[in-house]
Short mmCIF file of C-alpha atoms in Angstrom, two decimals:
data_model
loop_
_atom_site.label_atom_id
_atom_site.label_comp_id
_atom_site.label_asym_id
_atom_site.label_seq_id
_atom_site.Cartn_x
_atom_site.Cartn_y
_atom_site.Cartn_z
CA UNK P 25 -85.76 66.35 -10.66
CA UNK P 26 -83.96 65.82 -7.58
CA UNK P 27 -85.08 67.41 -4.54
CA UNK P 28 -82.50 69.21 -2.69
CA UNK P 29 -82.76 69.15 1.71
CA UNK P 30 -82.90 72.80 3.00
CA UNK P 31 -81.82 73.56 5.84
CA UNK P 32 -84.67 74.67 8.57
CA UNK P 33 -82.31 77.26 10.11
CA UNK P 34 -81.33 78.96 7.29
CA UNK P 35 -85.05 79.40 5.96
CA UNK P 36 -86.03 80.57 9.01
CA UNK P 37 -83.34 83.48 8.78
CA UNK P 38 -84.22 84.29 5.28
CA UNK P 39 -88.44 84.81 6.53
CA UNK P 40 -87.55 86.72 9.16
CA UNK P 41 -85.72 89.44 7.35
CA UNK P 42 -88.14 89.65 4.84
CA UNK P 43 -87.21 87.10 2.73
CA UNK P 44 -83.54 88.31 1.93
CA UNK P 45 -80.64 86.16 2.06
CA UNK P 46 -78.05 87.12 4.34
CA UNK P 47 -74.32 87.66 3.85
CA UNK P 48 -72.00 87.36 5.96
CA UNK P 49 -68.69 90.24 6.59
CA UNK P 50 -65.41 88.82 6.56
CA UNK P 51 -62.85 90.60 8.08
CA UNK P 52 -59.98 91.15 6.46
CA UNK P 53 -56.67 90.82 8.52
CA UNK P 54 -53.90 93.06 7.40
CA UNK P 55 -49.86 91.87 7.58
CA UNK P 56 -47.92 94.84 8.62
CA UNK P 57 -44.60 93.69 7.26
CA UNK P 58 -41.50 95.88 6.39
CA UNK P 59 -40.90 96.51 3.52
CA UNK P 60 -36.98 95.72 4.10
CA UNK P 61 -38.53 92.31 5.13
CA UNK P 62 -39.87 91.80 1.85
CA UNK P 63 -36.94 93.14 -0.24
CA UNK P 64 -34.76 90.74 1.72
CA UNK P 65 -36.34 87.79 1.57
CA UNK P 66 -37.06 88.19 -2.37
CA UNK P 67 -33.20 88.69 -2.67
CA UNK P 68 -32.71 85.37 -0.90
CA UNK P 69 -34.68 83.44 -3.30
CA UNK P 70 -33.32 84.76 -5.72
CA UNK P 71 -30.33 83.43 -4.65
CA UNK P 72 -31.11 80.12 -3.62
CA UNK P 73 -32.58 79.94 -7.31
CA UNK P 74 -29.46 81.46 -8.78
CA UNK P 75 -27.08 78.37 -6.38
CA UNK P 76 -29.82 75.48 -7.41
CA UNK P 77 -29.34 76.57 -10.92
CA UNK P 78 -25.20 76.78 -10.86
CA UNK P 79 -25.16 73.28 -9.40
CA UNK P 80 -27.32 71.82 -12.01
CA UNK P 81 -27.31 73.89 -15.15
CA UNK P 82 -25.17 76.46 -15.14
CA UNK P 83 -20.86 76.32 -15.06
CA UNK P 84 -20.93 72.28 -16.46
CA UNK P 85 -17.40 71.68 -18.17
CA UNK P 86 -17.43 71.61 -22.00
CA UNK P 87 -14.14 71.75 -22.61
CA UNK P 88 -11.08 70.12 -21.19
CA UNK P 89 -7.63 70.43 -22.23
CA UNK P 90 -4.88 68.08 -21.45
CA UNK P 91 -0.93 68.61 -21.37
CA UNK P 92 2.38 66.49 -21.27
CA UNK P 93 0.87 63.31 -22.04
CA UNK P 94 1.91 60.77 -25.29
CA UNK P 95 1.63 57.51 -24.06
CA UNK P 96 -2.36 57.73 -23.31
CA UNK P 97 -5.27 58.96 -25.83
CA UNK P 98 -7.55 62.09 -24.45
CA UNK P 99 -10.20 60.01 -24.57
CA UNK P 100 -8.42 57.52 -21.80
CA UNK P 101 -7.15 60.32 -20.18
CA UNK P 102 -11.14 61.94 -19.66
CA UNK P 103 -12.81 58.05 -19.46
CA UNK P 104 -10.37 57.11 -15.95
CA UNK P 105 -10.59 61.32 -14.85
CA UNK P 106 -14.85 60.76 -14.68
CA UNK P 107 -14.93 63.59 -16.03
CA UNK P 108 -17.76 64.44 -18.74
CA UNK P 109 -20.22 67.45 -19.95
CA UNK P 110 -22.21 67.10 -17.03
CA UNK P 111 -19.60 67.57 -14.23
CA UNK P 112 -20.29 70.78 -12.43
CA UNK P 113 -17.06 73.02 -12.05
CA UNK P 114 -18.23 74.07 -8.60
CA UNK P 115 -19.13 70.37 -7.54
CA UNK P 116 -15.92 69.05 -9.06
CA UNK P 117 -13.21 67.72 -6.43
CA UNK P 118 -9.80 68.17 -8.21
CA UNK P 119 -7.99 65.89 -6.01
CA UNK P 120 -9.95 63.50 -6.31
CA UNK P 121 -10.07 63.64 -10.39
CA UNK P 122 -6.02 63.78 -9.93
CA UNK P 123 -5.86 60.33 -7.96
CA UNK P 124 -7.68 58.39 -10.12
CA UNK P 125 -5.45 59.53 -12.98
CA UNK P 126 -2.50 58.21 -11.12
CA UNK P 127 -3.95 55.19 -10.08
CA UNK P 128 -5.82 54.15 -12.68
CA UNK P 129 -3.01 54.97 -15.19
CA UNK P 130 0.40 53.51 -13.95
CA UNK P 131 2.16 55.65 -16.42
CA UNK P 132 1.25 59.09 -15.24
CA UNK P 133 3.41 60.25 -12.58
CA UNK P 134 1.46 63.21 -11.47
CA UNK P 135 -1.63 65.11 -12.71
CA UNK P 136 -2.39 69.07 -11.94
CA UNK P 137 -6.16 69.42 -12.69
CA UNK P 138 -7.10 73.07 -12.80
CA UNK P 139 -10.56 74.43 -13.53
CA UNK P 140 -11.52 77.31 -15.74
CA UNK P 141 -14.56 78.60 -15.23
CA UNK P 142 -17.03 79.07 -16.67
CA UNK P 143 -16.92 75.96 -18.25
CA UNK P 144 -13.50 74.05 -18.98
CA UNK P 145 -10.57 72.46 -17.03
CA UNK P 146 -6.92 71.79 -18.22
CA UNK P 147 -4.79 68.24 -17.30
CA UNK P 148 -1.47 68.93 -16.70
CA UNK P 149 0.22 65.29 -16.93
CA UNK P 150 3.88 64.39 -15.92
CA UNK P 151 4.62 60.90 -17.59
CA UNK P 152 6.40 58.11 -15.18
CA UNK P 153 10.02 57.11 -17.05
CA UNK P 154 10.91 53.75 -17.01
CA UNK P 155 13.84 53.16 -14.81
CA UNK P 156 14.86 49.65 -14.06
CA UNK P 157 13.91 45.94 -15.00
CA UNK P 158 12.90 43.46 -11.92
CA UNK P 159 13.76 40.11 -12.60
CA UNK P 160 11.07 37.35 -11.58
CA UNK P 161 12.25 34.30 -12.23
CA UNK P 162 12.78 34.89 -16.10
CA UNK P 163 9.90 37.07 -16.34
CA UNK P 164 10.60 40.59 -15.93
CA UNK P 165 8.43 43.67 -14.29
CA UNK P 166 9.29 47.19 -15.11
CA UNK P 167 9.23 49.88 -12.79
CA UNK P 168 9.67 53.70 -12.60
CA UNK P 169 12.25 56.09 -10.42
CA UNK P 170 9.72 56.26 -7.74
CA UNK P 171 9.35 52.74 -7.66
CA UNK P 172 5.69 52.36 -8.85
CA UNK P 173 5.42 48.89 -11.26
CA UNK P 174 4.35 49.91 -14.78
CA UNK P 175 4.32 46.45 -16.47
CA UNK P 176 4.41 43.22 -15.69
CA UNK P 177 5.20 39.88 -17.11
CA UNK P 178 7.48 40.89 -20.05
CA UNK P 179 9.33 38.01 -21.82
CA UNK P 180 12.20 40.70 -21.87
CA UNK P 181 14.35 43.05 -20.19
CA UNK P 182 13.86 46.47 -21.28
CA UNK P 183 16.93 47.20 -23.57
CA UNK P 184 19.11 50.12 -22.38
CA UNK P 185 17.63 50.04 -18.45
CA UNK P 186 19.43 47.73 -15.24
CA UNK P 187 18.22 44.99 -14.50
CA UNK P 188 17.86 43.70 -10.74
CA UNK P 189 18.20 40.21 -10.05
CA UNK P 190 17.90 38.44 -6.54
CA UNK P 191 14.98 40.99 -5.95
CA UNK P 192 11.90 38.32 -5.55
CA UNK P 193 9.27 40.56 -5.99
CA UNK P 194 5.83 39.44 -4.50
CA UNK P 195 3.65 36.81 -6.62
CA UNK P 196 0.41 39.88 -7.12
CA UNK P 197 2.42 42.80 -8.46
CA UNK P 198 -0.21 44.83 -10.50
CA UNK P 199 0.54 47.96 -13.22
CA UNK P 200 0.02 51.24 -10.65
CA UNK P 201 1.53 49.34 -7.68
CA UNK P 202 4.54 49.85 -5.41
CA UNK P 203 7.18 47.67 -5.46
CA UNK P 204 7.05 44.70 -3.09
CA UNK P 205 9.90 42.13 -2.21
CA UNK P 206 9.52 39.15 -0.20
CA UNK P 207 12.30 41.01 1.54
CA UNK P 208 11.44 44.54 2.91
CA UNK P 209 14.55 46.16 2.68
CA UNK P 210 15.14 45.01 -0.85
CA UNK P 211 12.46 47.47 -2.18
CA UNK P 212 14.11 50.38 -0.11
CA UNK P 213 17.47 49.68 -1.30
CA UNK P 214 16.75 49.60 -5.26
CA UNK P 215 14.81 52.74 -4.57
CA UNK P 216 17.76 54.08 -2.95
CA UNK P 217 20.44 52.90 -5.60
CA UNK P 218 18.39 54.14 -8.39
CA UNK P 219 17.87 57.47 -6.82
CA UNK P 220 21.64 57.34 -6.17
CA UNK P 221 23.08 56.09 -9.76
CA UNK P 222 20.75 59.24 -11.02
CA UNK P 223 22.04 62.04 -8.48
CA UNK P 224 25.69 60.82 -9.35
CA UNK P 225 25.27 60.88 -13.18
CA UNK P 226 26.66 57.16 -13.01
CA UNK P 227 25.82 55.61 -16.38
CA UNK P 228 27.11 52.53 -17.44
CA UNK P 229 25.17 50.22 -14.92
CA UNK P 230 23.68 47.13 -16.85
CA UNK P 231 22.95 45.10 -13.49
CA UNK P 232 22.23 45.19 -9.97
CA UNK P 233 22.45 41.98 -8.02
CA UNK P 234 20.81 41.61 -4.69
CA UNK P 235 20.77 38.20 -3.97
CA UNK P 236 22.63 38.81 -0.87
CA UNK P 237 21.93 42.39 0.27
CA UNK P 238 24.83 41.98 2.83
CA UNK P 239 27.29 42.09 -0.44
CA UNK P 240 25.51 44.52 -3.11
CA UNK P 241 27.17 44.06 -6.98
CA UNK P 242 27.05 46.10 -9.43
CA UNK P 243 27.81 45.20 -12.95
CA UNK P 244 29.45 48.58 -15.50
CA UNK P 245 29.74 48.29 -18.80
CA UNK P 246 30.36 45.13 -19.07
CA UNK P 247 33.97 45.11 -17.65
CA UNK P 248 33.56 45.55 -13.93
CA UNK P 249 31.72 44.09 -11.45
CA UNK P 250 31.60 46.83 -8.23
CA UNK P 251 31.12 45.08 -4.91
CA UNK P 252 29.69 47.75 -2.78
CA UNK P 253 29.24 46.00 0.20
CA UNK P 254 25.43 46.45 2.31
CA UNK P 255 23.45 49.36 1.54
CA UNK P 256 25.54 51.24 4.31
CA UNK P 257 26.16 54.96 2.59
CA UNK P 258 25.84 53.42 -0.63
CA UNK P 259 25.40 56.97 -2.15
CA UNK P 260 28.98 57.59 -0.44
CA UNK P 261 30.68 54.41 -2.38
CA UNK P 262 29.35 55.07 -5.40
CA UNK P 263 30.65 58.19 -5.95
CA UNK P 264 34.11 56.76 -4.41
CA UNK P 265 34.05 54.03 -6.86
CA UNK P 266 32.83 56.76 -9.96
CA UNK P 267 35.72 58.53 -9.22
CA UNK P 268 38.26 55.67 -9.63
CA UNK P 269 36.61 54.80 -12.52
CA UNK P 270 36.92 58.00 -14.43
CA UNK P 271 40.12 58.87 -12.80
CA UNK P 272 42.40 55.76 -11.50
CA UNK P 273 41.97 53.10 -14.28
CA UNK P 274 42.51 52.87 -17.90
CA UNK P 275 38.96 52.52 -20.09
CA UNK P 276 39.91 48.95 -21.01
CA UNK P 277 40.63 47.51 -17.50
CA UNK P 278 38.88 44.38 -17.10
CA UNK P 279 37.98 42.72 -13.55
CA UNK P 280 36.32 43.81 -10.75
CA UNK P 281 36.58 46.73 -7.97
CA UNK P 282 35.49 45.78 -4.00
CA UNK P 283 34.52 48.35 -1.08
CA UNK P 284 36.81 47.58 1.38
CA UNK P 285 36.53 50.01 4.17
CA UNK P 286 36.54 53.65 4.59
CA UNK P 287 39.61 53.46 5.64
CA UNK P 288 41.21 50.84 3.99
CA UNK P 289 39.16 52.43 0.29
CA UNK P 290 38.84 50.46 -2.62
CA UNK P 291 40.66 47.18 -4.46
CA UNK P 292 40.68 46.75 -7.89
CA UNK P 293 41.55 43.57 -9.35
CA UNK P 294 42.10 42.58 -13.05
CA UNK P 295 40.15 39.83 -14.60
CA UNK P 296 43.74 38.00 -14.90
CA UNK P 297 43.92 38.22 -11.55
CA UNK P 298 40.14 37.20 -10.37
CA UNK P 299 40.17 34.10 -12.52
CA UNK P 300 43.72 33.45 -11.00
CA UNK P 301 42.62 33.63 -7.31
CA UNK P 302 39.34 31.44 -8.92
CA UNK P 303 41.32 28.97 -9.48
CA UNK P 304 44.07 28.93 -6.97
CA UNK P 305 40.71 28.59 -4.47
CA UNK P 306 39.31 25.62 -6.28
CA UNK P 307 42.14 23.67 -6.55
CA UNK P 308 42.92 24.23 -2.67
CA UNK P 309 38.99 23.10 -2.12
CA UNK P 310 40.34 20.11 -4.26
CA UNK P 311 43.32 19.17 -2.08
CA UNK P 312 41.45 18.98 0.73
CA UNK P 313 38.95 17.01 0.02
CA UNK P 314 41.27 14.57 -1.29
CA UNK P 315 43.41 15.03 2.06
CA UNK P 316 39.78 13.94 3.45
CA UNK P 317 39.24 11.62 1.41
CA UNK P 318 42.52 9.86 2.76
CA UNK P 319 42.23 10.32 6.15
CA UNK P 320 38.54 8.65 6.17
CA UNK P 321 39.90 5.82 4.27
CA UNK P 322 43.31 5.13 6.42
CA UNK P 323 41.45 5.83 9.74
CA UNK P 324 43.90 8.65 10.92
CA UNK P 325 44.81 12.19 9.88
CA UNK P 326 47.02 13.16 7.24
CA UNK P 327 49.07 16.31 7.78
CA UNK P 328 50.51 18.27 4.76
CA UNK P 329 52.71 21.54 4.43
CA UNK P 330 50.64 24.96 4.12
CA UNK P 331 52.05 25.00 1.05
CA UNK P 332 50.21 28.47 -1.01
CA UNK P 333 49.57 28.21 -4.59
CA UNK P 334 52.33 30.45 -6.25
CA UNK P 335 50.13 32.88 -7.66
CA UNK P 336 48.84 33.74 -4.56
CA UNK P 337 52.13 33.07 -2.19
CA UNK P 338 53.99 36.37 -4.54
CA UNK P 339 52.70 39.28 -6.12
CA UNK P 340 53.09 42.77 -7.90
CA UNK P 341 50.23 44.50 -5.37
CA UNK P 342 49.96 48.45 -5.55
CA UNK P 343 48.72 50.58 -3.14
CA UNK P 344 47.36 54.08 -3.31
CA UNK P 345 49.28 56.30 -1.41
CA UNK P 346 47.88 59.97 -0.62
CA UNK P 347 44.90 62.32 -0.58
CA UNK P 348 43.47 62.20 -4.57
CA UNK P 349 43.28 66.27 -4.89
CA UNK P 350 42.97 67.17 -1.54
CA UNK P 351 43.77 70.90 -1.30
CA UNK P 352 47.31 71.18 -1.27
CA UNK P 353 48.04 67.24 -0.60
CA UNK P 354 49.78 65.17 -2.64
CA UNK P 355 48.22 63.94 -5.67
CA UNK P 356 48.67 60.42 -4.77
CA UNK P 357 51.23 58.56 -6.14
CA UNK P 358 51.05 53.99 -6.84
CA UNK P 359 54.20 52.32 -5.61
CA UNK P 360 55.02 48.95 -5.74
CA UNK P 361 54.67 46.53 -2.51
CA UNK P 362 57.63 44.31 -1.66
CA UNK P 363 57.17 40.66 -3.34
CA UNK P 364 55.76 38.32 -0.67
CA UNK P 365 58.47 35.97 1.03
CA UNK P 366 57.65 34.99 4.22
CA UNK P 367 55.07 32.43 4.85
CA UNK P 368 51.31 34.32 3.94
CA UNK P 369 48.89 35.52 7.09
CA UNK P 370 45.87 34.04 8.09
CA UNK P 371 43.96 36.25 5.72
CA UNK P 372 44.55 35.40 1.89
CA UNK P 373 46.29 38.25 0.31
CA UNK P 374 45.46 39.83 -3.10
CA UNK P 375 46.44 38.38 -5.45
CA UNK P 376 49.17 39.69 -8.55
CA UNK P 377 47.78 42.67 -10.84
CA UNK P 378 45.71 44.26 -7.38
CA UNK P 379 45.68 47.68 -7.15
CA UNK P 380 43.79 49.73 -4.25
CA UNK P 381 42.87 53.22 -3.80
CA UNK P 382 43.08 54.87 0.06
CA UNK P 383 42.07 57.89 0.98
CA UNK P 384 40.06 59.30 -1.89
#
């Protein structure tokens, strides 16, 4: 058996009170709290229990619904939104679900995410169109109104869309990306013609070459090439140059229309009459670099007449004469320009089969 060490000063106690244990009083300290204290502070739990729970367990999405969307699966849709059966509604940042549907999918446009509590959300999606074809060096990148690149590295132009040559887009183009040139102001001014061509209604245009921004052309159903000039109020020549398309030439004029001035308005010239001037230029280039030629091989200059090829030196211009349906102007009438007989200005004239339009 084990002994167990009393303690001396407790014996002692017990002997001299006749050998009865002692007990000790307690005292007992009473709260005096209110009894609104109480109520209020069992209400607060209860609703930092109720919170804890709606963040974790409670108000988690189930159910999603998604609009407006064909080329993407729901399943893509809900794998780049995040979101999944244990997102919580109330911890659920919409914007942030809505930019990684745009970013992460370059052909959604938009996204509306709206949540329905208590326990589903609906995706409202607005597909990007496909509005133009970027020509990389025989490669082609296709992008949408708003400029944003949806695919990259196609063997082909999309059928049925312009395509913009001279654009040299930059060498890491991605799906989801803006549109980057080499050259600034080449992004801004497709942006800028597309928006235009759309606001106009002005179908037709098969090709848009930038190659010098300086002097924009346009190619229209394959017939006319439209020289609009720099990107100056291009919204202002295009609808100029729409108009004396649908109103000043026949549908099966060939050849090519030119911005000339606001003042001066707009030249059209027959294919006749460009391949004319074509070749009236080379063989001029021709003559003097044979008149070159010469003179470096005699040692001294040759001197020739100013002799003008004759289907430049005469001609059957028309002019436009007239506001086109100004209120209560004349409706414009084309006369014929005296044939040319003196010797031609410093400045080549048009050529035969050259009609322009002032004052539209």
């Amino acid at each position: 058996m084990k002994k167990k060490r009393i303690d001396r000063s407790s014996a002692d106690a017990i002997a001299s009170h006749g050998g009865r244990r002692l007990h000790k009083k307690r005292k007992r300290i009473k709260l005096n709290i209110p009894p609104s204290i109480v109520v209020t502070f069992g209400i607060t739990a209860s609703l930092v229990i109720v919170v804890i729970m709606s963040f974790t367990l409670f108000f988690n999405v189930k159910q999603a619904e998604i609009n407006g969307c064909e080329l993407y699966t729901y399943d893509q849709v809900l794998v780049i939104s995040g979101v999944s059966d244990s997102t919580n509604l109330l911890r659920m940042n919409t914007d942030v679900v809505e930019k990684r549907l745009v970013s992460g999918l370059p052909y959604i446009e938009e996204a509306k995410v709206t949540k329905r509590f208590p326990d589903s959300i609906d995706i409202e999606i607005t597909e990007a169109k496909q509005k133009a074809n970027l020509d990389d060096d025989g490669r082609y990148i296709v992008i949408s109104s708003q400029g944003i690149v949806l695919e990259t590295d196609r063997k082909a132009p999309v059928a049925g869309l312009p395509t913009v040559k001279g654009f040299e887009p930059e060498s890491d183009l991605k799906p989801g990306d803006e549109m980057k040139s080499k050259d600034n102001l080449k992004a801004k001014i497709v942006k800028t013609l597309l928006e235009s061509i759309d606001k106009l209604e002005f179908d037709g245009i098969s090709e848009i070459d930038l190659t010098d921004r300086t002097d924009i052309v346009l190619r229209y159903d394959d017939r006319l090439d439209i020289y609009i000039g720099s990107s100056y109020d291009m919204e202002y020549k295009l609808e100029d140059m729409k108009l004396v398309i649908d109103q000043g030439l026949i549908k099966s004029f060939r050849g090519m229309l030119r911005y000339t001035g606001a003042e001066s308005g707009i030249m059209a010239r027959s294919e006749s009459a460009v391949n004319s001037r074509d070749e009236a230029r080379k063989k001029r280039k021709d003559n003097e670099k044979a008149e070159e030629k010469e003179t470096n091989a005699d040692g001294e200059q040759q001197t020739g007449g100013d002799e003008q090829p004759a289907d430049i030196a005469g001609g059957e211009d028309q002019y436009y004469e007239g506001d086109w349906g100004g209120e209560g102007g004349d409706t414009g009438a084309l006369t014929e320009a005296p044939a040319v007989t003196t010797a031609p200005p410093e400045t080549e004239p048009p050529p035969p089969e050259t009609t322009t339009w002032a004052g539209w």
